[in-house]
N, CA, C and O atoms as a printed pandas DataFrame, in Angstrom:
     atom_number atom_name residue_name chain_id  residue_number  x_coord  y_coord  z_coord
0              1         N          MET        A               1   19.705  -12.134   16.184
1              2        CA          MET        A               1   18.677  -12.147   15.149
2              3         C          MET        A               1   17.998  -10.786   15.033
3              4         O          MET        A               1   17.407  -10.478   13.998
4              5         N          THR        A               2   18.076   -9.972   16.079
5              6        CA          THR        A               2   17.370   -8.693   16.028
6              7         C          THR        A               2   18.020   -7.724   15.053
7              8         O          THR        A               2   17.323   -6.969   14.376
8              9         N          LYS        A               3   19.353   -7.734   14.974
9             10        CA          LYS        A               3   20.016   -6.826   14.028
10            11         C          LYS        A               3   19.672   -7.192   12.594
11            12         O          LYS        A               3   19.520   -6.319   11.740
12            13         N          LYS        A               4   19.548   -8.490   12.334
13            14        CA          LYS        A               4   19.174   -8.935   10.991
14            15         C          LYS        A               4   17.751   -8.479   10.660
15            16         O          LYS        A               4   17.481   -8.040    9.542
16            17         N          ASP        A               5   16.851   -8.585   11.627
17            18        CA          ASP        A               5   15.469   -8.149   11.399
18            19         C          ASP        A               5   15.381   -6.638   11.191
19            20         O          ASP        A               5   14.623   -6.166   10.344
20            21         N          ILE        A               6   16.156   -5.889   11.963
21            22        CA          ILE        A               6   16.171   -4.443   11.785
22            23         C          ILE        A               6   16.716   -4.086   10.407
23            24         O          ILE        A               6   16.197   -3.184    9.748
24            25         N          LEU        A               7   17.754   -4.785    9.970
25            26        CA          LEU        A               7   18.322   -4.542    8.634
26            27         C          LEU        A               7   17.306   -4.874    7.538
27            28         O          LEU        A               7   17.181   -4.138    6.560
28            29         N          ILE        A               8   16.595   -5.967    7.703
29            30        CA          ILE        A               8   15.562   -6.339    6.723
30            31         C          ILE        A               8   14.484   -5.260    6.668
31            32         O          ILE        A               8   14.059   -4.861    5.583
32            33         N          GLY        A               9   14.043   -4.790    7.827
33            34        CA          GLY        A               9   13.044   -3.727    7.872
34            35         C          GLY        A               9   13.551   -2.440    7.247
35            36         O          GLY        A               9   12.808   -1.742    6.558
36            37         N          PHE        A              10   14.833   -2.123    7.492
37            38        CA          PHE        A              10   15.428   -0.929    6.902
38            39         C          PHE        A              10   15.444   -1.032    5.381
39            40         O          PHE        A              10   15.093   -0.079    4.685
40            41         N          LEU        A              11   15.849   -2.186    4.871
41            42        CA          LEU        A              11   15.892   -2.382    3.416
42            43         C          LEU        A              11   14.490   -2.303    2.809
43            44         O          LEU        A              11   14.301   -1.722    1.741
44            45         N          VAL        A              12   13.517   -2.888    3.494
45            46        CA          VAL        A              12   12.134   -2.802    3.023
46            47         C          VAL        A              12   11.682   -1.339    2.994
47            48         O          VAL        A              12   11.008   -0.916    2.055
48            49         N          GLY        A              13   12.051   -0.572    4.017
49            50        CA          GLY        A              13   11.685    0.838    4.066
50            51         C          GLY        A              13   12.323    1.646    2.955
51            52         O          GLY        A              13   11.674    2.505    2.357
52            53         N          VAL        A              14   13.597    1.378    2.671
53            54        CA          VAL        A              14   14.288    2.106    1.597
54            55         C          VAL        A              14   13.680    1.763    0.239
55            56         O          VAL        A              14   13.434    2.650   -0.578
56            57         N          VAL        A              15   13.440    0.480    0.004
57            58        CA          VAL        A              15   12.852    0.058   -1.275
58            59         C          VAL        A              15   11.436    0.614   -1.419
59            60         O          VAL        A              15   11.051    1.054   -2.502
60            61         N          ALA        A              16   10.665    0.595   -0.341
61            62        CA          ALA        A              16    9.307    1.146   -0.402
62            63         C          ALA        A              16    9.345    2.644   -0.699
63            64         O          ALA        A              16    8.511    3.146   -1.453
64            65         N          SER        A              17   10.298    3.355   -0.117
65            66        CA          SER        A              17   10.421    4.788   -0.394
66            67         C          SER        A              17   10.791    5.042   -1.849
67            68         O          SER        A              17   10.256    5.954   -2.479
68            69         N          LEU        A              18   11.704    4.238   -2.382
69            70        CA          LEU        A              18   12.087    4.405   -3.786
70            71         C          LEU        A              18   10.920    4.111   -4.725
71            72         O          LEU        A              18   10.686    4.850   -5.681
72            73         N          PHE        A              19   10.182    3.021   -4.448
73            74        CA          PHE        A              19    9.012    2.724   -5.266
74            75         C          PHE        A              19    7.963    3.823   -5.138
75            76         O          PHE        A              19    7.315    4.186   -6.120
76            77         N          GLY        A              20    7.797    4.346   -3.937
77            78        CA          GLY        A              20    6.850    5.438   -3.739
78            79         C          GLY        A              20    7.257    6.692   -4.487
79            80         O          GLY        A              20    6.411    7.390   -5.045
80            81         N          LEU        A              21    8.569    6.983   -4.502
81            82        CA          LEU        A              21    9.065    8.132   -5.251
82            83         C          LEU        A              21    8.815    7.949   -6.744
83            84         O          LEU        A              21    8.379    8.879   -7.423
84            85         N          ILE        A              22    9.088    6.758   -7.248
85            86        CA          ILE        A              22    8.836    6.476   -8.668
86            87         C          ILE        A              22    7.343    6.589   -8.976
87            88         O          ILE        A              22    6.952    7.126  -10.013
88            89         N          PHE        A              23    6.528    6.083   -8.075
89            90        CA          PHE        A              23    5.078    6.162   -8.242
90            91         C          PHE        A              23    4.616    7.618   -8.254
91            92         O          PHE        A              23    3.785    8.000   -9.079
92            93         N          ALA        A              24    5.152    8.434   -7.339
93            94        CA          ALA        A              24    4.795    9.860   -7.285
94            95         C          ALA        A              24    5.251   10.587   -8.544
95            96         O          ALA        A              24    4.547   11.462   -9.048
96            97         N          ILE        A              25    6.427   10.225   -9.054
97            98        CA          ILE        A              25    6.919   10.842  -10.291
98            99         C          ILE        A              25    5.998   10.496  -11.453
99           100         O          ILE        A              25    5.704   11.345  -12.293
100          101         N          GLN        A              26    5.542    9.245  -11.498
101          102        CA          GLN        A              26    4.643    8.834  -12.584
102          103         C          GLN        A              26    3.306    9.559  -12.512
103          104         O          GLN        A              26    2.733    9.918  -13.541
104          105         N          ILE        A              27    2.811    9.772  -11.298
105          106        CA          ILE        A              27    1.502   10.412  -11.144
106          107         C          ILE        A              27    1.581   11.915  -11.383
107          108         O          ILE        A              27    0.780   12.474  -12.132
108          109         N          PHE        A              28    2.553   12.566  -10.741
109          110        CA          PHE        A              28    2.595   14.026  -10.761
110          111         C          PHE        A              28    3.525   14.601  -11.823
111          112         O          PHE        A              28    3.509   15.808  -12.062
112          113         N          GLY        A              29    4.326   13.768  -12.458
113          114        CA          GLY        A              29    5.245   14.258  -13.477
114          115         C          GLY        A              29    4.540   14.564  -14.780
115          116         O          GLY        A              29    3.518   13.960  -15.103
116          117         N          GLN        A              30    5.093   15.505  -15.528
117          118        CA          GLN        A              30    4.506   15.910  -16.794
118          119         C          GLN        A              30    5.100   15.147  -17.973
119          120         O          GLN        A              30    4.706   15.364  -19.119
120          121         N          SER        A              31    6.057   14.248  -17.691
121          122        CA          SER        A              31    6.749   13.524  -18.751
122          123         C          SER        A              31    6.987   12.088  -18.297
123          124         O          SER        A              31    6.925   11.780  -17.107
124          125         N          ASP        A              32    7.261   11.216  -19.268
125          126        CA          ASP        A              32    7.607    9.838  -18.930
126          127         C          ASP        A              32    9.090    9.676  -18.625
127          128         O          ASP        A              32    9.518    8.624  -18.150
128          129         N          ASP        A              33    9.866   10.703  -18.895
129          130        CA          ASP        A              33   11.301   10.674  -18.628
130          131         C          ASP        A              33   11.534   11.056  -17.164
131          132         O          ASP        A              33   11.363   12.216  -16.788
132          133         N          TRP        A              34   11.927   10.078  -16.340
133          134        CA          TRP        A              34   12.099   10.313  -14.903
134          135         C          TRP        A              34   13.180   11.351  -14.642
135          136         O          TRP        A              34   13.033   12.188  -13.752
136          137         N          GLY        A              35   14.255   11.304  -15.403
137          138        CA          GLY        A              35   15.338   12.264  -15.213
138          139         C          GLY        A              35   14.879   13.689  -15.427
139          140         O          GLY        A              35   15.239   14.595  -14.675
140          141         N          LEU        A              36   14.081   13.877  -16.461
141          142        CA          LEU        A              36   13.553   15.214  -16.760
142          143         C          LEU        A              36   12.608   15.683  -15.654
143          144         O          LEU        A              36   12.654   16.842  -15.244
144          145         N          VAL        A              37   11.761   14.787  -15.178
145          146        CA          VAL        A              37   10.823   15.148  -14.117
146          147         C          VAL        A              37   11.579   15.507  -12.841
147          148         O          VAL        A              37   11.238   16.484  -12.174
148          149         N          ILE        A              38   12.603   14.725  -12.498
149          150        CA          ILE        A              38   13.390   15.013  -11.296
150          151         C          ILE        A              38   14.123   16.337  -11.446
151          152         O          ILE        A              38   14.158   17.142  -10.515
152          153         N          GLU        A              39   14.704   16.563  -12.612
153          154        CA          GLU        A              39   15.423   17.814  -12.865
154          155         C          GLU        A              39   14.489   19.021  -12.741
155          156         O          GLU        A              39   14.837   20.015  -12.105
156          157         N          GLU        A              40   13.316   18.935  -13.344
157          158        CA          GLU        A              40   12.353   20.043  -13.280
158          159         C          GLU        A              40   11.816   20.232  -11.864
159          160         O          GLU        A              40   11.599   21.363  -11.427
160          161         N          SER        A              41   11.601   19.131  -11.147
161          162        CA          SER        A              41   11.079   19.263   -9.787
162          163         C          SER        A              41   12.120   19.899   -8.863
163          164         O          SER        A              41   11.762   20.633   -7.941
164          165         N          ILE        A              42   13.392   19.624   -9.101
165          166        CA          ILE        A              42   14.444   20.265   -8.313
166          167         C          ILE        A              42   14.494   21.755   -8.637
167          168         O          ILE        A              42   14.613   22.584   -7.735
168          169         N          LYS        A              43   14.404   22.098   -9.929
169          170        CA          LYS        A              43   14.426   23.507  -10.328
170          171         C          LYS        A              43   13.243   24.271   -9.751
171          172         O          LYS        A              43   13.387   25.416   -9.320
172          173         N          GLN        A              44   12.071   23.637   -9.743
173          174        CA          GLN        A              44   10.864   24.319   -9.281
174          175         C          GLN        A              44   10.664   24.194   -7.768
175          176         O          GLN        A              44    9.779   24.836   -7.203
176          177         N          GLY        A              45   11.486   23.368   -7.114
177          178        CA          GLY        A              45   11.466   23.292   -5.660
178          179         C          GLY        A              45   10.432   22.382   -5.051
179          180         O          GLY        A              45   10.054   22.585   -3.898
180          181         N          PHE        A              46    9.956   21.385   -5.774
181          182        CA          PHE        A              46    9.007   20.460   -5.168
182          183         C          PHE        A              46    9.497   19.016   -5.152
183          184         O          PHE        A              46    8.700   18.094   -4.980
184          185         N          PHE        A              47   10.783   18.815   -5.327
185          186        CA          PHE        A              47   11.322   17.453   -5.259
186          187         C          PHE        A              47   11.175   16.864   -3.864
187          188         O          PHE        A              47   10.905   15.672   -3.719
188          189         N          THR        A              48   11.352   17.691   -2.834
189          190        CA          THR        A              48   11.208   17.182   -1.473
190          191         C          THR        A              48    9.774   16.745   -1.191
191          192         O          THR        A              48    9.541   15.841   -0.389
192          193         N          LYS        A              49    8.831   17.380   -1.842
193          194        CA          LYS        A              49    7.436   16.965   -1.683
194          195         C          LYS        A              49    7.207   15.607   -2.326
195          196         O          LYS        A              49    6.466   14.784   -1.789
196          197         N          LEU        A              50    7.836   15.365   -3.469
197          198        CA          LEU        A              50    7.744   14.053   -4.101
198          199         C          LEU        A              50    8.378   12.976   -3.222
199          200         O          LEU        A              50    7.867   11.861   -3.125
200          201         N          MET        A              51    9.494   13.322   -2.584
201          202        CA          MET        A              51   10.136   12.374   -1.675
202          203         C          MET        A              51    9.232   12.040   -0.495
203          204         O          MET        A              51    9.134   10.884   -0.083
204          205         N          SER        A              52    8.581   13.052    0.040
205          206        CA          SER        A              52    7.688   12.844    1.179
206          207         C          SER        A              52    6.494   11.985    0.796
207          208         O          SER        A              52    6.084   11.109    1.557
208          209         N          ILE        A              53    5.942   12.233   -0.372
209          210        CA          ILE        A              53    4.826   11.418   -0.846
210          211         C          ILE        A              53    5.291    9.973   -1.057
211          212         O          ILE        A              53    4.563    9.026   -0.757
212          213         N          GLY        A              54    6.505    9.821   -1.572
213          214        CA          GLY        A              54    7.051    8.485   -1.782
214          215         C          GLY        A              54    7.247    7.717   -0.492
215          216         O          GLY        A              54    7.146    6.490   -0.480
216          217         N          ALA        A              55    7.524    8.419    0.594
217          218        CA          ALA        A              55    7.739    7.758    1.880
218          219         C          ALA        A              55    6.438    7.239    2.497
219          220         O          ALA        A              55    6.473    6.518    3.494
220          221         N          LEU        A              56    5.317    7.593    1.927
221          222        CA          LEU        A              56    4.043    7.114    2.464
222          223         C          LEU        A              56    3.892    5.598    2.362
223          224         O          LEU        A              56    3.148    5.003    3.141
224          225         N          LEU        A              57    4.578    4.972    1.424
225          226        CA          LEU        A              57    4.519    3.509    1.339
226          227         C          LEU        A              57    5.130    2.851    2.564
227          228         O          LEU        A              57    4.802    1.709    2.883
228          229         N          ASN        A              58    6.015    3.558    3.252
229          230        CA          ASN        A              58    6.593    3.021    4.481
230          231         C          ASN        A              58    5.530    2.819    5.553
231          232         O          ASN        A              58    5.650    1.938    6.405
232          233         N          LEU        A              59    4.503    3.635    5.501
233          234        CA          LEU        A              59    3.420    3.496    6.465
234          235         C          LEU        A              59    2.761    2.126    6.358
235          236         O          LEU        A              59    2.479    1.483    7.369
236          237         N          GLY        A              60    2.520    1.691    5.137
237          238        CA          GLY        A              60    1.935    0.366    4.932
238          239         C          GLY        A              60    2.852   -0.745    5.398
239          240         O          GLY        A              60    2.409   -1.684    6.060
240          241         N          ALA        A              61    4.141   -0.644    5.054
241          242        CA          ALA        A              61    5.101   -1.666    5.472
242          243         C          ALA        A              61    5.212   -1.708    6.996
243          244         O          ALA        A              61    5.289   -2.786    7.585
244          245         N          PHE        A              62    5.219   -0.539    7.629
245          246        CA          PHE        A              62    5.312   -0.468    9.080
246          247         C          PHE        A              62    4.138   -1.194    9.738
247          248         O          PHE        A              62    4.332   -2.001   10.648
248          249         N          PHE        A              63    2.927   -0.908    9.277
249          250        CA          PHE        A              63    1.764   -1.525    9.892
250          251         C          PHE        A              63    1.652   -3.016    9.585
251          252         O          PHE        A              63    1.113   -3.773   10.392
252          253         N          VAL        A              64    2.152   -3.442    8.436
253          254        CA          VAL        A              64    2.180   -4.888    8.150
254          255         C          VAL        A              64    3.093   -5.591    9.143
255          256         O          VAL        A              64    2.737   -6.643    9.674
256          257         N          PHE        A              65    4.260   -5.024    9.400
257          258        CA          PHE        A              65    5.180   -5.632   10.352
258          259         C          PHE        A              65    4.635   -5.586   11.775
259          260         O          PHE        A              65    4.828   -6.530   12.542
260          261         N          ILE        A              66    3.959   -4.505   12.133
261          262        CA          ILE        A              66    3.359   -4.421   13.468
262          263         C          ILE        A              66    2.256   -5.469   13.617
263          264         O          ILE        A              66    2.156   -6.133   14.649
264          265         N          ARG        A              67    1.436   -5.610   12.588
265          266        CA          ARG        A              67    0.333   -6.575   12.651
266          267         C          ARG        A              67    0.841   -8.012   12.774
267          268         O          ARG        A              67    0.226   -8.841   13.444
268          269         N          LYS        A              68    1.981   -8.299   12.112
269          270        CA          LYS        A              68    2.578   -9.638   12.184
270          271         C          LYS        A              68    3.440   -9.825   13.432
271          272         O          LYS        A              68    4.067  -10.869   13.612
272          273         N          ARG        A              69    3.465   -8.808   14.287
273          274        CA          ARG        A              69    4.265   -8.820   15.526
274          275         C          ARG        A              69    5.759   -8.978   15.245
275          276         O          ARG        A              69    6.473   -9.668   15.973
276          277         N          GLN        A              70    6.211   -8.333   14.186
277          278        CA          GLN        A              70    7.634   -8.306   13.850
278          279         C          GLN        A              70    8.146   -6.901   14.163
279          280         O          GLN        A              70    8.419   -6.096   13.272
280          281         N          ASP        A              71    8.264   -6.646   15.450
281          282        CA          ASP        A              71    8.571   -5.300   15.926
282          283         C          ASP        A              71    9.947   -4.810   15.473
283          284         O          ASP        A              71   10.107   -3.625   15.183
284          285         N          ASN        A              72   10.931   -5.689   15.407
285          286        CA          ASN        A              72   12.263   -5.253   14.999
286          287         C          ASN        A              72   12.295   -4.843   13.527
287          288         O          ASN        A              72   13.005   -3.909   13.155
288          289         N          ARG        A              73   11.539   -5.530   12.707
289          290        CA          ARG        A              73   11.452   -5.115   11.302
290          291         C          ARG        A              73   10.722   -3.783   11.187
291          292         O          ARG        A              73   11.070   -2.955   10.345
292          293         N          ALA        A              74    9.720   -3.573   12.021
293          294        CA          ALA        A              74    9.021   -2.285   12.042
294          295         C          ALA        A              74    9.979   -1.175   12.472
295          296         O          ALA        A              74    9.899   -0.057   11.965
296          297         N          LYS        A              75   10.885   -1.479   13.404
297          298        CA          LYS        A              75   11.897   -0.496   13.806
298          299         C          LYS        A              75   12.788   -0.133   12.623
299          300         O          LYS        A              75   13.140    1.034   12.445
300          301         N          GLY        A              76   13.152   -1.118   11.817
301          302        CA          GLY        A              76   13.963   -0.858   10.638
302          303         C          GLY        A              76   13.259    0.054    9.646
303          304         O          GLY        A              76   13.880    0.948    9.071
304          305         N          VAL        A              77   11.964   -0.168    9.444
305          306        CA          VAL        A              77   11.189    0.699    8.551
306          307         C          VAL        A              77   11.134    2.110    9.125
307          308         O          VAL        A              77   11.223    3.089    8.384
308          309         N          LEU        A              78   10.988    2.214   10.434
309          310        CA          LEU        A              78   10.970    3.526   11.072
310          311         C          LEU        A              78   12.310    4.240   10.901
311          312         O          LEU        A              78   12.341    5.447   10.661
312          313         N          ILE        A              79   13.400    3.516   11.021
313          314        CA          ILE        A              79   14.729    4.105   10.814
314          315         C          ILE        A              79   14.871    4.590    9.368
315          316         O          ILE        A              79   15.408    5.672    9.130
316          317         N          ALA        A              80   14.397    3.802    8.410
317          318        CA          ALA        A              80   14.456    4.211    7.005
318          319         C          ALA        A              80   13.616    5.467    6.769
319          320         O          ALA        A              80   14.007    6.345    5.999
320          321         N          THR        A              81   12.476    5.548    7.426
321          322        CA          THR        A              81   11.623    6.725    7.291
322          323         C          THR        A              81   12.311    7.957    7.878
323          324         O          THR        A              81   12.224    9.047    7.313
324          325         N          LEU        A              82   12.987    7.785    8.999
325          326        CA          LEU        A              82   13.729    8.902    9.592
326          327         C          LEU        A              82   14.892    9.327    8.699
327          328         O          LEU        A              82   15.234   10.508    8.642
328          329         N          LEU        A              83   15.500    8.366    8.001
329          330        CA          LEU        A              83   16.558    8.697    7.049
330          331         C          LEU        A              83   16.005    9.525    5.897
331          332         O          LEU        A              83   16.638   10.490    5.467
332          333         N          VAL        A              84   14.841    9.160    5.398
333          334        CA          VAL        A              84   14.199    9.933    4.329
334          335         C          VAL        A              84   13.864   11.335    4.843
335          336         O          VAL        A              84   14.020   12.315    4.115
336          337         N          LEU        A              85   13.407   11.431    6.090
337          338        CA          LEU        A              85   13.122   12.732    6.684
338          339         C          LEU        A              85   14.380   13.589    6.741
339          340         O          LEU        A              85   14.355   14.759    6.358
340          341         N          ALA        A              86   15.479   13.011    7.218
341          342        CA          ALA        A              86   16.734   13.767    7.310
342          343         C          ALA        A              86   17.209   14.200    5.932
343          344         O          ALA        A              86   17.639   15.339    5.752
344          345         N          LEU        A              87   17.134   13.303    4.964
345          346        CA          LEU        A              87   17.554   13.628    3.604
346          347         C          LEU        A              87   16.671   14.725    3.008
347          348         O          LEU        A              87   17.167   15.615    2.316
348          349         N          THR        A              88   15.388   14.663    3.270
349          350        CA          THR        A              88   14.457   15.681    2.786
350          351         C          THR        A              88   14.783   17.042    3.403
351          352         O          THR        A              88   14.783   18.059    2.709
352          353         N          LEU        A              89   15.059   17.057    4.696
353          354        CA          LEU        A              89   15.400   18.321    5.362
354          355         C          LEU        A              89   16.700   18.903    4.829
355          356         O          LEU        A              89   16.808   20.113    4.629
356          357         N          VAL        A              90   17.691   18.039    4.596
357          358        CA          VAL        A              90   18.971   18.508    4.066
358          359         C          VAL        A              90   18.779   19.113    2.676
359          360         O          VAL        A              90   19.298   20.192    2.390
360          361         N          ILE        A              91   18.045   18.429    1.825
361          362        CA          ILE        A              91   17.810   18.928    0.467
362          363         C          ILE        A              91   17.012   20.223    0.518
363          364         O          ILE        A              91   17.306   21.161   -0.223
364          365         N          LYS        A              92   16.008   20.283    1.383
365          366        CA          LYS        A              92   15.137   21.453    1.458
366          367         C          LYS        A              92   15.897   22.691    1.908
367          368         O          LYS        A              92   15.702   23.773    1.356
368          369         N          PHE        A              93   16.764   22.540    2.908
369          370        CA          PHE        A              93   17.419   23.715    3.465
370          371         C          PHE        A              93   18.746   24.049    2.791
371          372         O          PHE        A              93   19.279   25.139    3.001
372          373         N          LEU        A              94   19.287   23.149    1.996
373          374        CA          LEU        A              94   20.480   23.482    1.234
374          375         C          LEU        A              94   20.132   24.197   -0.060
375          376         O          LEU        A              94   20.986   24.855   -0.654
376          377         N          ARG        A              95   18.928   24.081   -0.488
377          378        CA          ARG        A              95   18.476   24.693   -1.737
378          379         C          ARG        A              95   18.196   26.133   -1.540
379          380         O          ARG        A              95   17.804   26.820   -2.484
């Protein structure tokens, strides 16, 4: 059952990061066209910052799982956050 809980936590972390990224694009973007905002943010070099801001929703999910004593799901959220970190570093240093 622990692998299933970790997978659930990982999926929650990935979805929370995506929603956070969309939320950050809506707040900080200059247009309603997400593709245009992403394209411009990549050109100007702040897409990784949007990704990092988007990952902040994982913090809430992590603490909800910790408070409910669902430690394995919290581990999954932590793994998803580390994946976002690795992806952010790869994008940042390949650019």
